[in-house]
GROMACS .gro file of C-alpha atoms in nm:
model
  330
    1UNK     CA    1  -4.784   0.017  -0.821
    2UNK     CA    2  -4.609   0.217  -0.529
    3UNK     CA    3  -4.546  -0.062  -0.342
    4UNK     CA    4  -4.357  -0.198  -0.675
    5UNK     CA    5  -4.188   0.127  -0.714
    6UNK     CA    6  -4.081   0.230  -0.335
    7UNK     CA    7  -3.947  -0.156  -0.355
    8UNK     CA    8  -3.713  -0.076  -0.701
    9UNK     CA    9  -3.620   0.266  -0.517
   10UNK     CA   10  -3.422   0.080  -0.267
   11UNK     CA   11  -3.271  -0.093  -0.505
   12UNK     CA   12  -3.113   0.177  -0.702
   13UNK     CA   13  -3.074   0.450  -0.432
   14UNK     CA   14  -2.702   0.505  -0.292
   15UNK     CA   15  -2.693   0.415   0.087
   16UNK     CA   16  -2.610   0.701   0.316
   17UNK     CA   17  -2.230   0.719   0.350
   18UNK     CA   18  -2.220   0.726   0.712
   19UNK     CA   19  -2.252   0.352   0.734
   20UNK     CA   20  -1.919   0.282   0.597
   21UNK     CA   21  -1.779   0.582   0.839
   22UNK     CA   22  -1.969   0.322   1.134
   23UNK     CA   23  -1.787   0.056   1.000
   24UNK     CA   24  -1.448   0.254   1.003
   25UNK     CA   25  -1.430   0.269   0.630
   26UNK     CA   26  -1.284   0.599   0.517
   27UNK     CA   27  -1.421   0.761   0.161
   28UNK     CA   28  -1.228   1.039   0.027
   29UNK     CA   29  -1.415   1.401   0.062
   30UNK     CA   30  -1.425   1.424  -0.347
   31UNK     CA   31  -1.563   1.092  -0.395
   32UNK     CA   32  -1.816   1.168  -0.088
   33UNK     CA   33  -1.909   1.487  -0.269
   34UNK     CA   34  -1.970   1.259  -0.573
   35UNK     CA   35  -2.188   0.996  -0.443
   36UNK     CA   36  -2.377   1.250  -0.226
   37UNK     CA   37  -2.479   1.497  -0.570
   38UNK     CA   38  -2.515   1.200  -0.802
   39UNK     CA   39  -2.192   1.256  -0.995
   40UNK     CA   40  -2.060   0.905  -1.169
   41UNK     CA   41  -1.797   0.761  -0.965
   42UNK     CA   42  -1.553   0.463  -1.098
   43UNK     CA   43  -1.433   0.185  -0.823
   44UNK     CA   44  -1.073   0.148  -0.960
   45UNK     CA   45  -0.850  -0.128  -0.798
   46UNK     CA   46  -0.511  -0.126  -0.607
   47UNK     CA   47  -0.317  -0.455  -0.678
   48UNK     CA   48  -0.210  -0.319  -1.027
   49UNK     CA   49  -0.082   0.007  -0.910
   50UNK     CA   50   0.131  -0.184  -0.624
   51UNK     CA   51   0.174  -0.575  -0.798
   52UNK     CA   52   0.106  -0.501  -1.159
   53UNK     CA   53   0.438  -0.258  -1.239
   54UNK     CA   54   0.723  -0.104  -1.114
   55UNK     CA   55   0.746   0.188  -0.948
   56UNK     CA   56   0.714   0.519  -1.072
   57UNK     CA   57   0.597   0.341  -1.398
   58UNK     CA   58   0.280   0.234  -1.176
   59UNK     CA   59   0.228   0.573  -1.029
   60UNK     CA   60   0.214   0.757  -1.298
   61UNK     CA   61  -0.018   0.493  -1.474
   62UNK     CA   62  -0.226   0.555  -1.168
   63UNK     CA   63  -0.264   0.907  -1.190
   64UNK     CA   64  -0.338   0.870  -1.575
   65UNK     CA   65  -0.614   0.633  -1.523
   66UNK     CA   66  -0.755   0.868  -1.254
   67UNK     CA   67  -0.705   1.148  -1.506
   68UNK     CA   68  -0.865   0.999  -1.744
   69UNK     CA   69  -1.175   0.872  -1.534
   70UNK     CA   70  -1.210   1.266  -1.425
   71UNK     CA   71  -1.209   1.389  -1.775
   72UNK     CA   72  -1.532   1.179  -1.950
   73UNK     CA   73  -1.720   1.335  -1.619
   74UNK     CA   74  -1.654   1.075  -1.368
   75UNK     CA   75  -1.438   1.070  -1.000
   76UNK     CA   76  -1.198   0.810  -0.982
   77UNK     CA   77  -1.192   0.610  -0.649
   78UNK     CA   78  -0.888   0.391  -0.628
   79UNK     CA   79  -0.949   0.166  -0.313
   80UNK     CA   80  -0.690   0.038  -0.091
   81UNK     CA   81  -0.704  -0.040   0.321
   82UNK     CA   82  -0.366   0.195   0.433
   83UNK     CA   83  -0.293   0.162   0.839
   84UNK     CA   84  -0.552  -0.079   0.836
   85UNK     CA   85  -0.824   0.174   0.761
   86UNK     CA   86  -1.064   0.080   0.412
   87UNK     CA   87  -0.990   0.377   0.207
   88UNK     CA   88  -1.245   0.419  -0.088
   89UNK     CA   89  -1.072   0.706  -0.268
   90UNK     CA   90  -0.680   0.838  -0.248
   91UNK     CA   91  -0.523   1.134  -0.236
   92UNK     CA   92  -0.163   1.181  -0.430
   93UNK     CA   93   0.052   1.164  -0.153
   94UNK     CA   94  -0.150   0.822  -0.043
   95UNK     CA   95  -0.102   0.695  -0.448
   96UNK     CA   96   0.244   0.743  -0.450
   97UNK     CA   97   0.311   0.566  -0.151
   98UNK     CA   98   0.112   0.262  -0.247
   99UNK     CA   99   0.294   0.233  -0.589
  100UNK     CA  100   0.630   0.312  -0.371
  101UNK     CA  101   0.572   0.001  -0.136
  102UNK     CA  102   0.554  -0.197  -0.403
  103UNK     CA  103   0.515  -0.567  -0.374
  104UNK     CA  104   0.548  -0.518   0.033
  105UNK     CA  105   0.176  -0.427   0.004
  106UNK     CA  106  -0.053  -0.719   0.057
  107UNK     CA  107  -0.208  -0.825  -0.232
  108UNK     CA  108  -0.522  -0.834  -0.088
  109UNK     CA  109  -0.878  -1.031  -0.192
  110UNK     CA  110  -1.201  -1.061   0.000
  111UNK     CA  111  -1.121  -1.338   0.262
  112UNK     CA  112  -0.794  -1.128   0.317
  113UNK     CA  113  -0.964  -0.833   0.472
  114UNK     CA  114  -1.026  -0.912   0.845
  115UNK     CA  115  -0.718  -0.996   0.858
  116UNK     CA  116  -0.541  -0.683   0.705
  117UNK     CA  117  -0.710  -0.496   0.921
  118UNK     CA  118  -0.706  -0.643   1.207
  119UNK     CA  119  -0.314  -0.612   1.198
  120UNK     CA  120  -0.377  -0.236   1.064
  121UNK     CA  121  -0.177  -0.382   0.749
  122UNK     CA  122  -0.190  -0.218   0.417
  123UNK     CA  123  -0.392  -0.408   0.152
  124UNK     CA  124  -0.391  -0.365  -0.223
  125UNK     CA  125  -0.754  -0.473  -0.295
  126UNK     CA  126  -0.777  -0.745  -0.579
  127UNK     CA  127  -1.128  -0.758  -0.793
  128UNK     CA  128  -1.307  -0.900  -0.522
  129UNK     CA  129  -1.205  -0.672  -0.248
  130UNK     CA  130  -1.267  -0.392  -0.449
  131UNK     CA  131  -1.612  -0.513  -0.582
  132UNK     CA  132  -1.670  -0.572  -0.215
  133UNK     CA  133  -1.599  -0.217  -0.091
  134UNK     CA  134  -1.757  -0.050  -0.425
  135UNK     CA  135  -2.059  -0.219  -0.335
  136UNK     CA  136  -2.058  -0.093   0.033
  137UNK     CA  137  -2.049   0.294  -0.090
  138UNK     CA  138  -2.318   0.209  -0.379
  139UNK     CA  139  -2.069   0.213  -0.655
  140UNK     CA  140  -2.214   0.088  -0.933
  141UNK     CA  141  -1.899   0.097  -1.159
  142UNK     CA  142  -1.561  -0.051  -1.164
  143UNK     CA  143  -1.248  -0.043  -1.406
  144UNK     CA  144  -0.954  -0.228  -1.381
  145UNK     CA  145  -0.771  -0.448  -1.645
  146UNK     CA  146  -0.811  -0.809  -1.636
  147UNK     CA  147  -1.013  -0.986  -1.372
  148UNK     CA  148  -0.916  -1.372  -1.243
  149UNK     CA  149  -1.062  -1.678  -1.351
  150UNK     CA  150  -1.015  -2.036  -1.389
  151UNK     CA  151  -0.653  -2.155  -1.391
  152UNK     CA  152  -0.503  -2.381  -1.682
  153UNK     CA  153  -0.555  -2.756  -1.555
  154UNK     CA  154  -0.810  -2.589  -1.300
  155UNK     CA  155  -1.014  -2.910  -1.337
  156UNK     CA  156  -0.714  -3.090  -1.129
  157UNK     CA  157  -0.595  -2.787  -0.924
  158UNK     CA  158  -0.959  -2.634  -0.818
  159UNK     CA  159  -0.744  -2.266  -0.889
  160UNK     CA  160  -1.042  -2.092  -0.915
  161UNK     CA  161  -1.015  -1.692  -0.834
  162UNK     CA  162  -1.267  -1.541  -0.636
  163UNK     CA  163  -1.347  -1.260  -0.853
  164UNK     CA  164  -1.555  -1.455  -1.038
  165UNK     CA  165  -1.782  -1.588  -0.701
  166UNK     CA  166  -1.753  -1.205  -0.581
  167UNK     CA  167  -1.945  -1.165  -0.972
  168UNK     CA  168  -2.195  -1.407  -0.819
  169UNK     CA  169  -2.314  -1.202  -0.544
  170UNK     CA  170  -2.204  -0.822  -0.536
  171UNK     CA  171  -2.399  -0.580  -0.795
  172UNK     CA  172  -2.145  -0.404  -0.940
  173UNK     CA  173  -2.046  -0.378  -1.328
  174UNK     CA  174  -1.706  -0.495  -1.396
  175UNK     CA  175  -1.549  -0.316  -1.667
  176UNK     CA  176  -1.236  -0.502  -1.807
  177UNK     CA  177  -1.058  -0.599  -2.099
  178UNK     CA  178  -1.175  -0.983  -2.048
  179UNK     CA  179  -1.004  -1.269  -1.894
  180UNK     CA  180  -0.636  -1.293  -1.843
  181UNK     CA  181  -0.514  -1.496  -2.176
  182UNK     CA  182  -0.273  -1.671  -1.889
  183UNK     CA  183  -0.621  -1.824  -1.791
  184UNK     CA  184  -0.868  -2.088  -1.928
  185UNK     CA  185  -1.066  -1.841  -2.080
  186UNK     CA  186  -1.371  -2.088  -2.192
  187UNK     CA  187  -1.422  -2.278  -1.835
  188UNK     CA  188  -1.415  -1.879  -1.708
  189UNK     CA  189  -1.701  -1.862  -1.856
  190UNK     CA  190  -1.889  -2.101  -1.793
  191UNK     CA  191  -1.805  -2.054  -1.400
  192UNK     CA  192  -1.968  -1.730  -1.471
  193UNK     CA  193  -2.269  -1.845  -1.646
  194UNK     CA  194  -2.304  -2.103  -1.303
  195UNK     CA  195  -2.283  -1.782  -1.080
  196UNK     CA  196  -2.550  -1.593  -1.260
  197UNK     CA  197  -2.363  -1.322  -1.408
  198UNK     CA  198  -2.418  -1.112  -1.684
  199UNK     CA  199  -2.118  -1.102  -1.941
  200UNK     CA  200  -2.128  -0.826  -2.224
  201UNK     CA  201  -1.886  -0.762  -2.480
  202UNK     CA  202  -1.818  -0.416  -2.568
  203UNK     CA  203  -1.858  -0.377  -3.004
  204UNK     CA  204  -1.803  -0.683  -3.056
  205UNK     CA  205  -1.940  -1.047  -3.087
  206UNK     CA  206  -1.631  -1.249  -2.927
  207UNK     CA  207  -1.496  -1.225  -2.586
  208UNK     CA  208  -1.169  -1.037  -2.573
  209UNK     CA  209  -0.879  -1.212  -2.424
  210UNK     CA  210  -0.695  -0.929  -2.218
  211UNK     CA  211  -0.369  -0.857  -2.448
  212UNK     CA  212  -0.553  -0.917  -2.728
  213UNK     CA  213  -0.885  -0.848  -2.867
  214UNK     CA  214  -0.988  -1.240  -2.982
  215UNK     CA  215  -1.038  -1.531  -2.790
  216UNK     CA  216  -1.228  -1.734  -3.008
  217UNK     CA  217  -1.492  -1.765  -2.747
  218UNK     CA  218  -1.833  -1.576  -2.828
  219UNK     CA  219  -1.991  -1.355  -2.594
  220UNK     CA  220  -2.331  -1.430  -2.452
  221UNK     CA  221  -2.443  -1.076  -2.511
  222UNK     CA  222  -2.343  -0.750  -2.693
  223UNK     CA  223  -2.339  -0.372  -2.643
  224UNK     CA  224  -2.238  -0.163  -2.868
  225UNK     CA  225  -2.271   0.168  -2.669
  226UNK     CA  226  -2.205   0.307  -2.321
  227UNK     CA  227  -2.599   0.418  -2.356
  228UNK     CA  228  -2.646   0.012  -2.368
  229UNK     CA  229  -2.452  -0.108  -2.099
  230UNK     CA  230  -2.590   0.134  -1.900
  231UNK     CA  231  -2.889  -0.021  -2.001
  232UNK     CA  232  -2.823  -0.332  -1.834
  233UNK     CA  233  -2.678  -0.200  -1.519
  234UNK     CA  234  -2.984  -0.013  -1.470
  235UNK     CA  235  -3.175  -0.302  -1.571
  236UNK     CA  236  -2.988  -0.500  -1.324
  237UNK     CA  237  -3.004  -0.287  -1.042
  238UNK     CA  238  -3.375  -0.186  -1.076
  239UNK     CA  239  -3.453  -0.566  -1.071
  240UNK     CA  240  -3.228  -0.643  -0.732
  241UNK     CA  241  -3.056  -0.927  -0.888
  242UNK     CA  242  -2.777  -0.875  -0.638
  243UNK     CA  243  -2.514  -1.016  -0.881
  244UNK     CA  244  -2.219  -0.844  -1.038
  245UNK     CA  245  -2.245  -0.836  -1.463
  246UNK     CA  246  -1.898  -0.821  -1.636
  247UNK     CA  247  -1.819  -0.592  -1.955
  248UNK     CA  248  -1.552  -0.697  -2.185
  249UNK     CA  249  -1.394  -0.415  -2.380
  250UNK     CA  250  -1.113  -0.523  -2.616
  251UNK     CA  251  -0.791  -0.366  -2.640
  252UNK     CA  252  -0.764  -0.141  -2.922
  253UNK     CA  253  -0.597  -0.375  -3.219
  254UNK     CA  254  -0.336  -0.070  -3.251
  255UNK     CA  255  -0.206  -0.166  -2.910
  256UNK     CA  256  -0.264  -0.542  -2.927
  257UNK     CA  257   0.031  -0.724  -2.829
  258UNK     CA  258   0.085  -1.021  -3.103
  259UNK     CA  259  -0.142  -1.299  -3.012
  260UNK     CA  260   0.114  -1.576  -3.112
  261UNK     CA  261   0.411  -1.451  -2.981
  262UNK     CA  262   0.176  -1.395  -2.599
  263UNK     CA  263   0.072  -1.747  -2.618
  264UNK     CA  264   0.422  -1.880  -2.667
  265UNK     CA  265   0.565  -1.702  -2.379
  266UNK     CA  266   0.231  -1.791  -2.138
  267UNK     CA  267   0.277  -2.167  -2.226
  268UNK     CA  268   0.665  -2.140  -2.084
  269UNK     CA  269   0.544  -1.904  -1.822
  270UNK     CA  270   0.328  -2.180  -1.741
  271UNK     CA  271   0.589  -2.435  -1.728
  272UNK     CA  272   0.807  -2.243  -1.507
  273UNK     CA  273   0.541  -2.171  -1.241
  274UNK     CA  274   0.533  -2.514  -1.143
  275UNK     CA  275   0.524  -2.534  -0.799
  276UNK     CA  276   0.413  -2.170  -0.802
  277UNK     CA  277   0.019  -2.176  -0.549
  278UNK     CA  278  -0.161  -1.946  -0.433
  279UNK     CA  279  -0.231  -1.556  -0.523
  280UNK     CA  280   0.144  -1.611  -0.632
  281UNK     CA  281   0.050  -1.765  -0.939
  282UNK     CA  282  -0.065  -1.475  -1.160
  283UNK     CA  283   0.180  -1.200  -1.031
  284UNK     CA  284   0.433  -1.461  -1.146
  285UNK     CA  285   0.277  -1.589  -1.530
  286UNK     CA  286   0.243  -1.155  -1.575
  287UNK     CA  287   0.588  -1.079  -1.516
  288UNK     CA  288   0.728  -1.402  -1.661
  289UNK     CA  289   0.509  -1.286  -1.978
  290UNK     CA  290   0.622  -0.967  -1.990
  291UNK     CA  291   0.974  -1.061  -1.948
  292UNK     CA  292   0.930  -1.303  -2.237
  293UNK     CA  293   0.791  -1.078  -2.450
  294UNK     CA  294   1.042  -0.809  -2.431
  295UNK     CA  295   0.802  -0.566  -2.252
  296UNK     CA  296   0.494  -0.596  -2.518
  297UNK     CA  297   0.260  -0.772  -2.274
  298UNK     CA  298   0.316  -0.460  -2.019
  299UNK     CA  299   0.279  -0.199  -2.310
  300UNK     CA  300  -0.031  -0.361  -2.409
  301UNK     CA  301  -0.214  -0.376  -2.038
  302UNK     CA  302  -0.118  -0.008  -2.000
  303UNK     CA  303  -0.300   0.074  -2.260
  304UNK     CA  304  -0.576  -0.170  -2.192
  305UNK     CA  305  -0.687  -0.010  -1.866
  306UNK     CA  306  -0.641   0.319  -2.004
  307UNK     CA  307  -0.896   0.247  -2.271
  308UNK     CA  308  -1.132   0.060  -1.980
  309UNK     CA  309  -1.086   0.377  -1.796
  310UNK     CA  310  -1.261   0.586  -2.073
  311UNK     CA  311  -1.521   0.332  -2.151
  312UNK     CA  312  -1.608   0.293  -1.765
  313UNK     CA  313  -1.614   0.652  -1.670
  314UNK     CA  314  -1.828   0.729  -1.980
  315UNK     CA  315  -2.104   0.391  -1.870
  316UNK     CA  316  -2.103   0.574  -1.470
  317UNK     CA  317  -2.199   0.890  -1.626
  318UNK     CA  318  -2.467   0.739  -1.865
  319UNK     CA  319  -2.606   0.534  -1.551
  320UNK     CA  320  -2.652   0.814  -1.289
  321UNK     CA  321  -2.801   1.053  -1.568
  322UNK     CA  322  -3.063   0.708  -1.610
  323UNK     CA  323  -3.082   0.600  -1.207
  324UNK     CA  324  -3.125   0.984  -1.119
  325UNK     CA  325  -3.440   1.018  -1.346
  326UNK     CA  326  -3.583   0.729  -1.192
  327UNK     CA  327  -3.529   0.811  -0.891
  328UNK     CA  328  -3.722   1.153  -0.927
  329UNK     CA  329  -3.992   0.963  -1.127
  330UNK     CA  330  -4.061   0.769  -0.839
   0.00000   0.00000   0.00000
């Protein structure tokens, strides 16, 4: 039995923080603090604060996200490599300038980061690149709005985003508002039933589709509470599965953009971003969408990660009050 339980311990135990300062990776002192005391922290991404909006509209959706990570108990750490140093936590000053550089920012996903650092670049970290560097501190929770997936016609294209392979092997709960609608929402999944990973819809029975709350693909598993998905984390990290699970959390129906009018406007984003490749492609079909939609597809993922920001930070809470008792129990 305490060979069972010293092997679970390493499982769920935090890894001492000056690894990442060995590897040159640089964690803000509040999130340090966090980590180090057992306070909830929340991986939050970069690309939407520096590719997702304009500035200051993205700065000041940054800081309310952060805000409202920090007020249902948790520390925000918004990741981003600035000078060509990992950062896993900002200050203001460091916020506003990402959101200021805009687009000049490299969007920025896992087989990007060598090489933004080795030019001492600045990165905005995608899913993957964030799930990457989460995972390196022993941060077990991440928000951010919509994660990638299998592209439209990805059977003849192979457009395939890496968040969902980074699901397959990094142990870190994605909280999200689903798949972007711009994306083939049922091959998504099953690519992420392939890689292993766990995919929970929060309160209710189908998937949500990003901008709006129905995708009219059912969801492999349910949770109905933060207390639940915390369940599963836990579950997940005790066990050492080593893969990432994914929680969809649908966008509140009062902020919903209209499902009809959003799929008109994809399909002619769609047709426009013809010979559109790359990690072009879904920079492009958002703005197009939002253009085409007279701003309601930007409303609505404002207040998407807004909401995933109060369901995440509550879930980090719930799972270090569960991993800490363990811990001592052990």
């Amino acid at each position: 039995m305490a060979c069972r339980i010293s092997v679970i311990s390493r499982h769920i135990s935090s890894p001492p923080l000056e690894h990442l300062d060995d590897l040159g990776v640089r964690v803000a002192p509040e999130v340090r603090s966090a980590l180090s005391s057992g306070v909830g922290v929340v991986a939050l991404e970069s690309t939407i604060v520096s590719h997702g909006m304009p500035y200051p509209q993205n700065f000041h959706t940054a800081q309310e996200v952060e805000s409202i990570v920090r007020a249902n108990g948790a520390v925000p750490a918004t990741i981003a490599i600035l000078d060509g140093v990992p950062c896993i936590g900002l200050s203001l000053a460091e916020l506003e300038r990402l959101a200021k550089l805009g687009t000049m920012v490299s969007k920025t996903a896992r087989r990007d980061i060598p090489y933004v650092i080795a030019r001492r670049g600045n990165g905005a970290t995608t899913v993957s690149a964030t799930m990457f560097f989460a995972s390196k501190a022993g941060i077990k929770v991440f928000v951010t709005g919509g994660i990638g997936g299998v592209h439209r016609q990805g059977e003849s294209t192979m457009d395939v985003s890496s968040d969902l392979t980074e699901l397959g092997k990094t142990p870190v709960a994605v909280v999200c508002a689903g798949v972007k609608s711009i994306l083939d929402i049922p091959r998504t999944l099953e690519y992420l039933e392939t890689q292993g990973v766990t995919v929970v819809s929060y309160s209710t029975d189908e998937f949500p589709a990003f901008f709006t709350p129905n995708s009219g693909c059912k969801a492999p598993c349910r949770a109905d509470s933060v207390e639940e998905c915390a369940d599963i984390i836990e579950a997940n990290t005790k066990l050492g599965l080593g893969s990432g699970i994914l929680i969809g959390v649908p966008i509140p129906a009062e902020h919903a953009a209209a499902a009809k009018n959003v799929e008109s406007a994809i399909q002619s984003a769609l047709h426009e971003a013809e010979g559109i490749a790359g990690n072009s492609v879904t920079p492009f079909l958002l703005k197009r969408v939002n253009e085409l939609t007279g701003g309601d597809s930007l409303a609505a993922n404002i207040q998407l990660v807004k909401n995933n920001a109060l369901v995440g930070a509550k879930i980090a809470t719930a799972l270090t009050t569960r991993l800490s008792r363990f811990t001592k129990s052990s």
